[in-house]
Amino acid sequence: MRANEQGLSSLEFRKLQEVPVEAVDASGCAINYQGLDNLLALKELQSLSLRRCPHVDDWCLGRLYQLADSLQELSLAGCPRISERGLACLHHLQNLRRLDISDLPAVSNPGLTQILVEEMLPHCEVLGADWAQGLKVGPEEQSRDAASSPIPAWPSAPPHQARSLPGCAERPTAHPSGSVGLTQLGGSGWGEGRRA
Amino acid sequence: MERRYWDGKVSEIKKKIQSIFPGGAWNPLYDTSHLPPERSDVVIRLEKQQGAIRVLVVERDHTYARASTVLSVGGIRQQFSLPQNVQLSLFSAEFLRNINEYLAVVDDPPLDLQFNPSGYLLLASEEGAAIMERNVKMQRQEGAKVCLMSPEQLQKKFPWINTEGVALASYGLENEGWFDPWCLLQGLRRKLQSMGVLFCQGEVTRFISSSSHMETASGEQLTLKRIHEVHVKMDHSQEFQPVECAIVVNAAGAWSGQIAELAGVGNGPPGTMQGTKLPVEPRKRYVYLWHCPQGPGLEAPLVADPSGAYFRREGLGNNYVGSCSPTEEEEPDPGNLEVDYDFFQEKVWPRLAQRVPAFETLKVRSAWAGYYDYNTFDQNGVVGPHPLVINMYFATGFSGHGLQQAPAVGRAVAEMVLEGHFQTINLSPFLFSRFYFGEKAQEHCIL
């Protein structure tokens, strides 16, 4: 765990105990549910990176509401245990402006999840699924595709620009295969309802 | 079926039960009685010489087709009116959170409970607001993370709610949500099997017990009973296997009343402890699954309306499950698990649509029914030994909140069996004797 500042001696560090911590980069740390106590105590935390933390799971995300007043930036990229169920807890973070939920292997449907998270946090820029996922690249676009970087950078451009990739001019419509709710429902006879 | 095959089967079971298998370390946390309420009875035999305890779980249906556990909506909350219920649920949440430490089995993959930490949102009308405030105060004292919300705060946080008629809301912030009950059940079974617990498919048809007559200090005559043997009837057969036992745990869910009757509970003159029956009976509850394209988004908790109607999301595709408990007059016939769709049309949908206007347009996709092991006395669990059938322990009667309390209840029964008293959570108000003394441990927040 690194603090913002670098190369501190212990004497200097003690002087800084009064300084509120604004950003924490805990990438790759083995922080767990109990360990989060230390972060949740930082009531002025604005930016938190939990990238690739192996023990951060959906239960942990259920605790992040405690940072709702201050947190503006959160990265959960690459956490193996986070699923869309934990992401649902993030709606408490109404001050969040930047959220990275890319590369989450336990999320069952990254494209749909991203849309639902964006709807849930309308003021937040959400970096997530690789938009080319699931789309077939045409032969004439393959050479261009090879040049694109698979690792999403923290966006500095407006959202719609940051998401576009070569060969993928437009945001694909939300129609991932296997999604129950969005495909046409077969007539099951019970009756489509509109309340009288 | 061939006679020879059944003889073989029966003697196989006999051998298993009589064989001495490695006792291992007896860990009180993993007593089989914390299998969620379902049709099963647990029989424990004490082996004094070895110091090991042998456990047999008797399941009438090992597919669990009608077991309450697997038909449950899978919710867990701490928003109850009794402190014991809050504590039971808090421990169970911790158990679920660390399930892969509690139930780890060598070489088997970890369990994925599919827990949704989205919380419960209970809504109160003007009438219920003061009680809700009191309950939340108590819940927070017990360590639950619950907050109160005004109608304005509610409207801001969940714009899809119609707050008309809502005076107050309580919202669980941690350790509340819903999970996959089947996964919990399979995880428990797998762990128990790895520890040497025997599972047997069969039906308990008889208890053989001995009685002794005692006199209390006040001169009252008492008949104490001790169960020595359980008859387990084999499937599709008239054969039964007698099993000698030291302790019986009645965790038979909706059918616990029948099992208790077999043991003689309630056989006596009315108005006596002997004549006091176990007031647990099966009550049928429906669950409906519907699709609503404009329904509440990912942030939706499990919402419970003051009318008793409730719903939650199911998956990513704007599907929802929910229902409403019927009033006493509306109680459906528990003889079968057929679904009444008119009940949705008349009792559930209007209430849901009033609370969430988006639900005016929806399409029901499927429905099912399951049983509550309903305690008609005070809608709360019955835990601990019977005062007269001294080696029968109860873990039943949870009236719809059994699944979420199962791990903690199992621990409580284990404490009772091994230590003779509750150690971590004091469940004395949940003892059987309250039915005789008329002391209700009433749980008000029932869904």
XYZ file of C-alpha atoms in Angstrom:
643
model
C 0.000 0.000 0.000
C 1.520 3.264 -1.031
C 0.520 6.670 0.252
C 0.461 9.605 -2.173
C 3.763 10.931 -0.932
C 7.047 9.071 -1.425
C 10.227 8.383 0.512
C 9.095 9.390 3.967
C 11.124 8.851 7.064
C 9.241 7.804 10.186
C 9.607 11.248 11.784
C 8.038 13.001 8.831
C 5.283 10.414 8.704
C 4.192 11.168 12.231
C 3.768 14.824 11.336
C 1.406 13.782 8.587
C -1.047 11.970 10.837
C -3.291 15.006 10.773
C -3.328 15.147 6.994
C -6.446 13.581 5.564
C -5.807 10.797 3.085
C -7.374 11.608 -0.259
C -6.221 8.791 -2.432
C -5.265 5.203 -1.862
C -3.748 2.858 -4.389
C -4.151 -0.669 -3.098
C -3.685 -2.453 -6.417
C -2.701 -6.046 -6.063
C -2.968 -5.928 -2.266
C -4.259 -8.896 -0.305
C -6.773 -6.691 1.496
C -9.884 -8.534 2.681
C -13.289 -7.854 4.246
C -11.861 -7.066 7.675
C -8.920 -5.145 6.255
C -11.322 -2.740 4.574
C -11.935 -1.250 8.047
C -8.734 0.705 7.541
C -9.912 2.261 4.293
C -13.482 2.904 5.364
C -12.189 5.015 8.236
C -10.766 7.533 5.742
C -13.731 9.868 5.573
C -12.118 12.193 3.025
C -11.049 9.518 0.582
C -11.641 10.712 -2.960
C -9.849 8.130 -5.051
C -9.489 4.421 -4.419
C -7.859 1.802 -6.543
C -8.501 -1.851 -5.734
C -7.211 -3.151 -9.037
C -6.423 -6.841 -9.118
C -7.086 -7.359 -5.403
C -7.552 -11.115 -5.094
C -9.748 -11.104 -1.974
C -12.047 -8.178 -2.743
C -15.433 -9.797 -3.378
C -19.121 -8.849 -3.535
C -19.376 -8.783 0.269
C -16.580 -6.191 0.364
C -18.363 -3.951 -2.129
C -21.331 -4.068 0.229
C -19.263 -2.012 2.681
C -18.182 0.803 0.334
C -21.324 2.879 1.014
C -19.422 4.285 3.980
C -17.286 6.319 1.554
C -20.306 7.770 -0.268
C -19.706 11.341 0.895
C -16.212 11.691 -0.480
C -15.428 9.009 -3.063
C -15.182 10.270 -6.621
C -12.961 7.737 -8.301
C -12.950 3.948 -7.934
C -11.192 1.214 -9.817
C -12.111 -2.446 -9.436
C -10.476 -3.622 -12.627
C -9.132 -7.122 -12.676
C -10.599 -8.287 -9.367
C -11.291 -11.990 -9.806
C -14.074 -12.257 -7.248
C -16.293 -9.314 -8.144
C -19.541 -10.043 -9.964
C -22.450 -7.887 -11.129
C -24.156 -8.635 -7.805
C -21.534 -6.710 -5.866
C -21.539 -3.867 -8.397
C -25.201 -3.261 -7.526
C -24.012 -1.894 -4.149
C -22.150 0.939 -5.805
C -25.322 2.975 -6.262
C -24.729 4.445 -2.800
C -21.669 6.242 -4.206
C -23.563 9.207 -5.571
C -20.404 11.363 -5.771
C -18.620 8.858 -7.955
C -17.494 10.378 -11.236
C -15.124 7.719 -12.532
C -15.559 3.974 -12.176
C -13.451 1.264 -13.753
C -15.127 -2.135 -13.929
C -13.117 -3.583 -16.766
C -11.665 -7.065 -16.843
C -13.897 -8.659 -14.199
C -13.916 -12.363 -15.027
C -16.690 -13.215 -12.582
C -19.164 -10.841 -14.229
C -21.478 -13.008 -16.277
C -22.442 -10.462 -18.899
C -20.025 -7.525 -19.029
C -21.817 -5.569 -21.756
C -25.226 -5.685 -20.111
C -23.715 -5.117 -16.681
C -22.024 -1.958 -17.879
C -25.293 -0.586 -19.207
C -27.092 -1.323 -15.980
C -24.307 0.265 -13.929
C -24.382 3.382 -16.124
C -28.127 3.645 -15.604
C -27.616 3.245 -11.909
C -24.915 5.967 -11.725
C -25.958 8.569 -14.281
C -23.317 11.125 -13.246
C -20.482 8.659 -13.401
C -18.166 7.777 -16.241
C -17.981 3.986 -16.368
C -15.064 2.242 -17.982
C -15.807 -1.364 -18.549
C -16.366 -4.021 -21.110
C -14.281 -4.163 -24.206
C -16.944 -3.218 -26.761
C -15.539 -5.545 -29.370
C -16.299 -8.519 -27.165
C -18.663 -10.874 -28.921
C -18.576 -8.972 -32.196
C -17.025 -10.500 -35.264
C -14.266 -8.446 -36.786
C -14.533 -8.189 -40.577
C -11.465 -9.228 -42.662
C -10.706 -5.662 -43.795
C -10.597 -4.429 -40.225
C -8.320 -7.086 -38.789
C -5.096 -5.263 -39.534
C -6.373 -2.132 -37.832
C -7.500 -4.125 -34.834
C -4.008 -5.489 -34.234
C -2.824 -1.991 -33.417
C -5.393 -1.351 -30.671
C -4.398 -1.809 -27.070
C -6.488 -4.358 -25.144
C -5.794 -2.643 -21.842
C -8.213 0.222 -21.259
C -6.453 3.322 -20.009
C -8.003 5.626 -17.456
C -10.075 7.847 -19.726
C -8.979 11.419 -20.295
C -11.276 11.892 -23.260
C -15.074 12.197 -23.084
C -16.785 8.830 -22.554
C -18.003 8.175 -26.076
C -14.528 8.704 -27.508
C -12.787 6.593 -24.882
C -14.991 3.626 -25.661
C -14.747 3.503 -29.406
C -12.344 1.008 -30.891
C -11.252 0.467 -34.457
C -13.785 -1.554 -36.352
C -16.515 -0.639 -33.957
C -18.044 2.651 -34.978
C -21.037 2.632 -32.760
C -21.974 1.406 -29.348
C -23.556 -1.997 -29.908
C -27.177 -2.332 -28.886
C -27.769 -4.268 -25.764
C -28.597 -7.659 -27.113
C -26.136 -10.114 -25.663
C -26.911 -13.714 -26.378
C -28.580 -15.600 -23.622
C -29.928 -12.538 -21.866
C -33.306 -13.614 -20.712
C -35.084 -10.335 -20.374
C -34.167 -8.681 -23.635
C -34.980 -11.385 -26.115
C -38.458 -11.833 -27.403
C -40.522 -13.741 -24.914
C -42.256 -16.805 -26.290
C -45.981 -16.803 -25.723
C -46.493 -18.756 -22.572
C -50.161 -18.124 -22.515
C -50.557 -16.617 -19.124
C -51.223 -13.216 -20.465
C -49.264 -10.055 -21.105
C -50.433 -7.671 -18.508
C -51.549 -4.163 -18.619
C -53.482 -3.259 -15.546
C -56.958 -1.988 -16.313
C -38.169 -54.911 -7.219
C -36.359 -58.121 -6.465
C -36.486 -59.338 -2.900
C -32.788 -60.145 -2.934
C -31.889 -56.575 -3.979
C -33.790 -55.093 -1.064
C -32.335 -57.545 1.422
C -28.929 -56.538 0.150
C -29.736 -52.859 0.462
C -31.032 -53.198 3.972
C -28.059 -55.185 5.175
C -25.747 -52.717 3.468
C -27.291 -49.955 5.492
C -27.138 -52.099 8.616
C -23.433 -52.650 8.031
C -22.793 -48.979 7.492
C -24.561 -48.036 10.660
C -22.873 -50.685 12.737
C -19.442 -50.202 11.334
C -16.958 -48.124 13.194
C -15.809 -45.350 10.946
C -13.083 -42.869 11.782
C -14.498 -40.588 14.413
C -12.291 -37.675 13.527
C -12.499 -34.459 15.454
C -15.989 -33.711 16.624
C -16.546 -30.089 15.716
C -19.685 -28.678 17.348
C -20.161 -26.148 14.579
C -20.938 -28.776 12.016
C -23.763 -30.638 13.667
C -26.068 -31.912 10.957
C -29.059 -30.329 12.618
C -28.188 -27.089 10.902
C -29.427 -28.487 7.640
C -32.081 -25.973 6.600
C -35.609 -26.964 7.572
C -36.696 -29.697 5.243
C -38.034 -33.192 5.441
C -35.244 -34.753 7.363
C -34.642 -36.112 10.769
C -31.316 -36.461 12.365
C -30.366 -39.261 14.651
C -27.179 -39.260 16.674
C -25.641 -42.254 18.328
C -23.168 -41.748 21.128
C -20.244 -44.130 21.062
C -18.807 -43.900 24.546
C -15.699 -46.025 24.049
C -14.447 -44.213 20.981
C -15.380 -40.722 22.076
C -16.724 -40.262 18.576
C -20.301 -39.322 17.765
C -21.977 -41.027 14.843
C -24.616 -39.101 12.971
C -27.322 -40.295 10.625
C -29.459 -37.934 8.573
C -32.737 -39.427 7.422
C -34.247 -37.810 4.331
C -37.588 -38.917 2.992
C -36.773 -37.359 -0.376
C -33.147 -36.942 -1.326
C -34.117 -34.889 -4.368
C -35.569 -32.249 -2.008
C -38.387 -31.697 -4.508
C -40.773 -30.343 -1.876
C -38.253 -29.095 0.657
C -38.751 -25.521 1.778
C -35.065 -24.755 1.418
C -34.752 -25.114 -2.319
C -38.110 -23.464 -3.024
C -37.191 -20.427 -0.973
C -36.701 -16.928 -2.396
C -33.331 -17.074 -0.648
C -33.373 -13.844 1.327
C -31.377 -12.931 4.408
C -32.050 -9.903 6.608
C -31.495 -8.670 10.131
C -34.633 -6.535 10.165
C -36.619 -8.447 12.773
C -38.505 -7.402 15.874
C -36.799 -9.862 18.255
C -33.135 -9.415 19.213
C -32.522 -13.166 19.036
C -33.597 -13.200 15.410
C -31.238 -10.339 14.632
C -28.353 -12.206 16.238
C -29.192 -15.485 14.503
C -29.230 -13.744 11.172
C -26.014 -11.813 11.824
C -24.091 -14.967 12.583
C -25.572 -16.726 9.586
C -24.470 -13.846 7.346
C -20.943 -14.233 8.673
C -21.162 -17.962 8.032
C -22.267 -17.394 4.438
C -19.592 -14.798 3.878
C -16.932 -17.275 4.998
C -18.635 -20.350 3.677
C -15.545 -21.623 1.934
C -13.690 -21.703 5.207
C -16.496 -23.348 7.156
C -17.388 -25.913 4.521
C -14.095 -26.528 2.750
C -13.643 -30.057 1.430
C -10.255 -31.197 0.155
C -10.058 -31.349 -3.648
C -13.593 -29.999 -4.094
C -14.203 -26.625 -5.756
C -15.242 -23.636 -3.625
C -18.913 -22.794 -3.298
C -20.406 -19.801 -5.093
C -23.505 -18.735 -3.216
C -24.299 -16.005 -5.765
C -24.982 -13.591 -2.941
C -26.611 -10.270 -3.862
C -25.655 -7.761 -1.144
C -28.556 -5.487 -2.086
C -30.353 -5.383 1.245
C -33.994 -5.339 2.267
C -36.160 -2.218 2.164
C -39.131 -2.416 4.509
C -41.846 0.213 4.106
C -44.103 1.320 6.936
C -47.386 3.162 6.894
C -48.251 5.842 9.459
C -49.589 3.057 11.661
C -46.410 1.023 11.697
C -43.854 3.860 11.782
C -43.313 4.002 15.536
C -42.811 0.250 15.780
C -40.378 0.343 12.856
C -38.359 3.053 14.568
C -38.192 0.987 17.745
C -37.202 -2.129 15.845
C -34.437 -0.360 13.959
C -33.044 1.048 17.195
C -32.884 -2.465 18.621
C -31.422 -3.923 15.423
C -28.632 -1.348 15.435
C -27.930 -2.069 19.089
C -27.464 -5.715 18.159
C -24.962 -4.739 15.482
C -27.082 -4.712 12.338
C -26.339 -2.015 9.765
C -29.800 -0.629 9.125
C -30.850 2.951 8.438
C -34.152 4.784 8.536
C -35.370 6.805 5.575
C -38.048 9.448 5.257
C -40.404 9.342 2.250
C -38.390 12.179 0.661
C -35.096 10.345 1.057
C -36.777 7.225 -0.246
C -38.067 8.998 -3.335
C -34.641 10.428 -4.066
C -32.807 7.141 -3.703
C -35.346 4.943 -5.475
C -37.312 7.163 -7.874
C -39.325 4.182 -9.129
C -41.153 3.890 -5.782
C -44.529 5.507 -5.250
C -44.145 6.777 -1.689
C -47.836 7.464 -1.165
C -48.887 6.009 2.161
C -45.302 5.409 3.257
C -44.405 7.187 6.464
C -41.032 5.554 7.098
C -38.675 3.027 5.561
C -35.861 0.899 6.945
C -33.036 -0.182 4.715
C -30.378 -2.809 5.377
C -26.957 -1.578 4.306
C -24.825 -4.692 4.926
C -25.243 -8.429 5.446
C -28.654 -8.405 3.801
C -29.730 -9.581 0.398
C -30.395 -12.915 -1.233
C -28.446 -16.015 -2.289
C -28.783 -19.473 -3.825
C -30.257 -21.851 -1.229
C -29.487 -24.952 -3.269
C -25.799 -24.088 -3.128
C -25.907 -23.810 0.668
C -27.702 -27.125 0.947
C -25.267 -28.944 -1.318
C -22.321 -27.333 0.429
C -23.537 -28.552 3.803
C -24.247 -32.058 2.546
C -20.862 -32.322 0.893
C -19.036 -31.169 3.988
C -21.000 -33.487 6.263
C -20.369 -36.462 4.036
C -16.680 -35.698 4.096
C -16.831 -35.737 7.894
C -18.381 -39.172 7.982
C -22.032 -38.285 8.531
C -24.335 -40.912 7.033
C -27.245 -39.972 4.820
C -30.134 -42.354 4.386
C -33.214 -42.086 2.216
C -36.197 -43.322 4.138
C -39.124 -42.273 6.230
C -39.299 -42.215 10.004
C -42.391 -44.177 10.916
C -41.956 -44.996 14.558
C -40.090 -44.121 17.700
C -39.477 -46.729 20.389
C -39.024 -45.110 23.746
C -38.976 -45.932 27.390
C -40.743 -43.979 30.105
C -39.969 -43.222 33.671
C -42.354 -41.701 36.132
C -41.032 -38.908 38.279
C -42.379 -36.571 40.859
C -41.396 -32.911 40.999
C -40.564 -31.074 44.187
C -44.118 -29.761 44.268
C -45.534 -33.265 44.091
C -46.572 -33.113 40.450
C -46.477 -36.409 38.540
C -44.357 -36.373 35.394
C -43.711 -38.991 32.757
C -40.320 -38.556 31.131
C -39.622 -40.347 27.896
C -36.399 -41.284 26.211
C -36.276 -42.407 22.591
C -34.109 -45.492 22.112
C -34.852 -46.535 18.598
C -36.089 -45.019 15.359
C -37.745 -47.067 12.638
C -36.733 -45.879 9.191
C -38.925 -47.242 6.457
C -37.185 -47.970 3.173
C -38.548 -46.468 -0.021
C -40.972 -48.651 -2.019
C -40.800 -51.294 0.630
C -42.443 -52.415 3.808
C -39.012 -53.049 5.268
C -37.805 -50.807 7.998
C -34.394 -50.377 9.526
C -34.359 -49.943 13.285
C -31.700 -47.460 14.337
C -30.584 -47.229 17.920
C -29.969 -43.699 18.956
C -29.091 -41.488 21.840
C -30.504 -38.233 20.513
C -33.036 -37.256 17.892
C -33.144 -33.830 16.269
C -36.453 -32.969 14.681
C -35.599 -30.703 11.754
C -38.401 -31.975 9.564
C -39.579 -28.521 8.492
C -43.214 -28.342 7.483
C -43.717 -31.941 8.653
C -42.136 -31.536 12.084
C -45.564 -31.665 13.697
C -46.136 -35.181 12.391
C -42.731 -36.335 13.597
C -43.374 -34.827 17.011
C -46.682 -36.667 17.196
C -44.930 -39.951 16.450
C -42.743 -39.304 19.451
C -45.762 -38.787 21.627
C -45.527 -35.005 21.863
C -49.018 -33.744 22.600
C -50.350 -37.130 23.746
C -51.894 -36.172 26.990
C -54.757 -34.357 28.631
C -55.269 -30.849 27.230
C -53.879 -28.119 29.408
C -50.874 -30.169 30.513
C -47.304 -30.132 29.190
C -47.886 -33.683 28.015
C -50.938 -32.589 26.097
C -49.185 -29.655 24.420
C -48.642 -30.290 20.728
C -45.885 -28.829 18.588
C -47.779 -26.003 16.869
C -45.952 -26.268 13.537
C -47.899 -26.957 10.376
C -47.259 -26.640 6.632
C -48.474 -23.412 5.070
C -48.344 -23.023 1.295
C -46.732 -19.901 -0.130
C -46.566 -18.891 -3.775
C -43.638 -17.250 -5.564
C -44.099 -15.637 -8.974
C -41.452 -14.746 -11.542
C -42.273 -11.937 -13.969
C -40.584 -9.803 -16.590
C -40.933 -6.039 -16.606
C -38.854 -4.179 -19.177
C -39.046 -0.803 -17.392
C -38.745 -2.179 -13.897
C -36.436 -1.108 -11.070
C -32.740 -1.190 -11.901
C -29.669 -2.897 -10.519
C -29.819 -0.966 -7.246
C -33.187 -2.432 -6.217
C -33.229 -4.073 -2.793
C -35.778 -6.671 -1.763
C -38.732 -4.354 -1.222
C -41.527 -5.186 1.213
C -44.691 -3.105 1.082
C -46.756 -2.432 4.233
C -49.429 -4.637 2.696
C -47.031 -7.590 2.839
C -46.363 -7.777 -0.889
C -42.659 -8.053 -1.700
C -40.352 -8.436 -4.703
C -36.712 -8.504 -5.697
C -34.714 -8.615 -8.923
C -33.705 -11.918 -10.434
C -30.673 -11.725 -12.696
C -29.708 -9.029 -15.176
C -32.637 -9.252 -17.538
C -35.322 -7.213 -15.747
C -36.958 -10.264 -14.264
C -38.365 -10.147 -10.763
C -39.622 -12.608 -8.165
C -42.094 -11.771 -5.498
C -45.343 -12.551 -3.768
C -47.459 -11.771 -0.753
C -48.412 -13.857 2.237
C -52.121 -14.629 2.368
C -54.306 -13.615 5.306
C -55.643 -16.357 7.553
C -58.888 -16.392 5.598
C -57.062 -16.663 2.286
C -54.782 -19.541 3.379
C -54.567 -22.047 0.534
C -54.924 -25.790 0.977
C -51.460 -27.151 1.832
C -52.304 -30.578 0.458
C -50.486 -29.851 -2.786
C -48.005 -27.420 -4.327
C -50.217 -26.236 -7.193
C -49.970 -22.554 -8.021
C -52.964 -20.245 -7.945
C -52.404 -17.548 -10.563
C -55.614 -15.781 -9.558
C -53.909 -15.001 -6.270
C -51.249 -13.050 -8.182
C -53.866 -11.268 -10.235
C -56.012 -10.250 -7.291
C -53.740 -9.979 -4.280
C -50.148 -9.521 -5.409
C -50.112 -7.521 -8.634
C -52.405 -4.682 -7.543
C -50.286 -4.060 -4.459
C -46.995 -4.218 -6.328
C -48.243 -1.946 -9.101
C -49.472 0.584 -6.588
C -46.060 0.728 -4.992
C -43.999 0.479 -8.198
C -45.944 2.017 -11.104
C -43.613 0.392 -13.627
C -45.115 -2.944 -12.568
C -48.425 -1.999 -14.170
C -46.948 -3.563 -17.291
C -45.499 -6.974 -16.689
C -45.666 -10.542 -17.874
C -45.605 -13.516 -15.516
C -43.152 -16.105 -16.772
C -43.491 -18.821 -14.158
C -44.413 -19.528 -10.571
C -43.967 -22.167 -7.923
C -45.127 -22.930 -4.414
C -43.346 -24.052 -1.276
C -44.115 -24.602 2.377
C -43.456 -22.481 5.406
C -42.877 -24.577 8.532
C -45.396 -22.271 10.147
C -45.477 -21.864 13.908
C -49.112 -21.014 14.568
C -48.309 -19.855 18.102
C -45.886 -16.978 17.502
C -44.322 -17.429 14.015
C -40.883 -18.060 15.461
C -38.450 -20.933 15.661
C -38.640 -23.795 18.140
C -35.155 -24.683 19.300
C -33.865 -26.993 22.006
C -35.068 -30.079 23.846
C -38.609 -31.092 24.626
C -39.171 -30.912 28.380
C -40.588 -34.452 28.631
C -39.257 -36.358 25.618
C -35.889 -35.467 26.945
C -33.711 -36.531 24.033
C -35.718 -34.966 21.220
C -34.372 -31.604 20.121
C -36.261 -29.224 17.852
C -34.959 -27.026 15.038
C -38.134 -26.032 13.239
C -41.072 -23.642 13.062
C -39.227 -20.708 11.489
C -42.252 -19.641 9.481
C -40.409 -18.449 6.412
C -37.144 -17.207 7.873
C -35.519 -20.575 8.539
C -33.064 -20.652 5.652
C -31.382 -17.433 6.710
C -31.011 -18.572 10.303
C -30.036 -22.182 9.676
C -26.283 -21.924 10.346
C -26.818 -20.142 13.664
C -29.614 -22.488 14.711
C -27.400 -25.466 13.992
C -24.741 -24.008 16.226
C -27.333 -23.424 18.944
C -28.600 -27.007 18.844
C -25.025 -28.289 18.912
C -24.378 -26.184 22.010
C -27.500 -27.602 23.633
C -26.582 -31.172 22.800
C -22.963 -30.907 23.864
C -23.080 -28.426 26.731
C -26.680 -28.634 27.916
C -27.322 -24.907 27.468
C -27.106 -22.175 24.850
C -23.710 -20.481 24.761
C -23.483 -17.851 22.055
C -27.075 -16.746 21.495
C -29.599 -17.192 24.281
C -32.522 -18.898 22.622
C -34.400 -19.768 25.824
C -37.417 -17.792 24.584
C -37.533 -20.268 21.689
C -37.834 -23.401 23.826
C -40.817 -25.719 23.441
C -42.051 -25.115 26.972
C -43.309 -21.670 25.992
C -46.290 -23.285 24.263
C -47.466 -24.690 27.561
C -46.791 -21.551 29.579
C -48.343 -19.332 26.913
C -45.231 -17.141 26.665
C -45.114 -15.848 23.126
C -41.837 -14.902 21.499
C -43.722 -13.036 18.813
C -41.896 -12.061 15.643
C -43.765 -9.210 13.946
C -41.678 -8.741 10.808
C -42.822 -11.736 8.823
C -42.937 -11.716 5.043
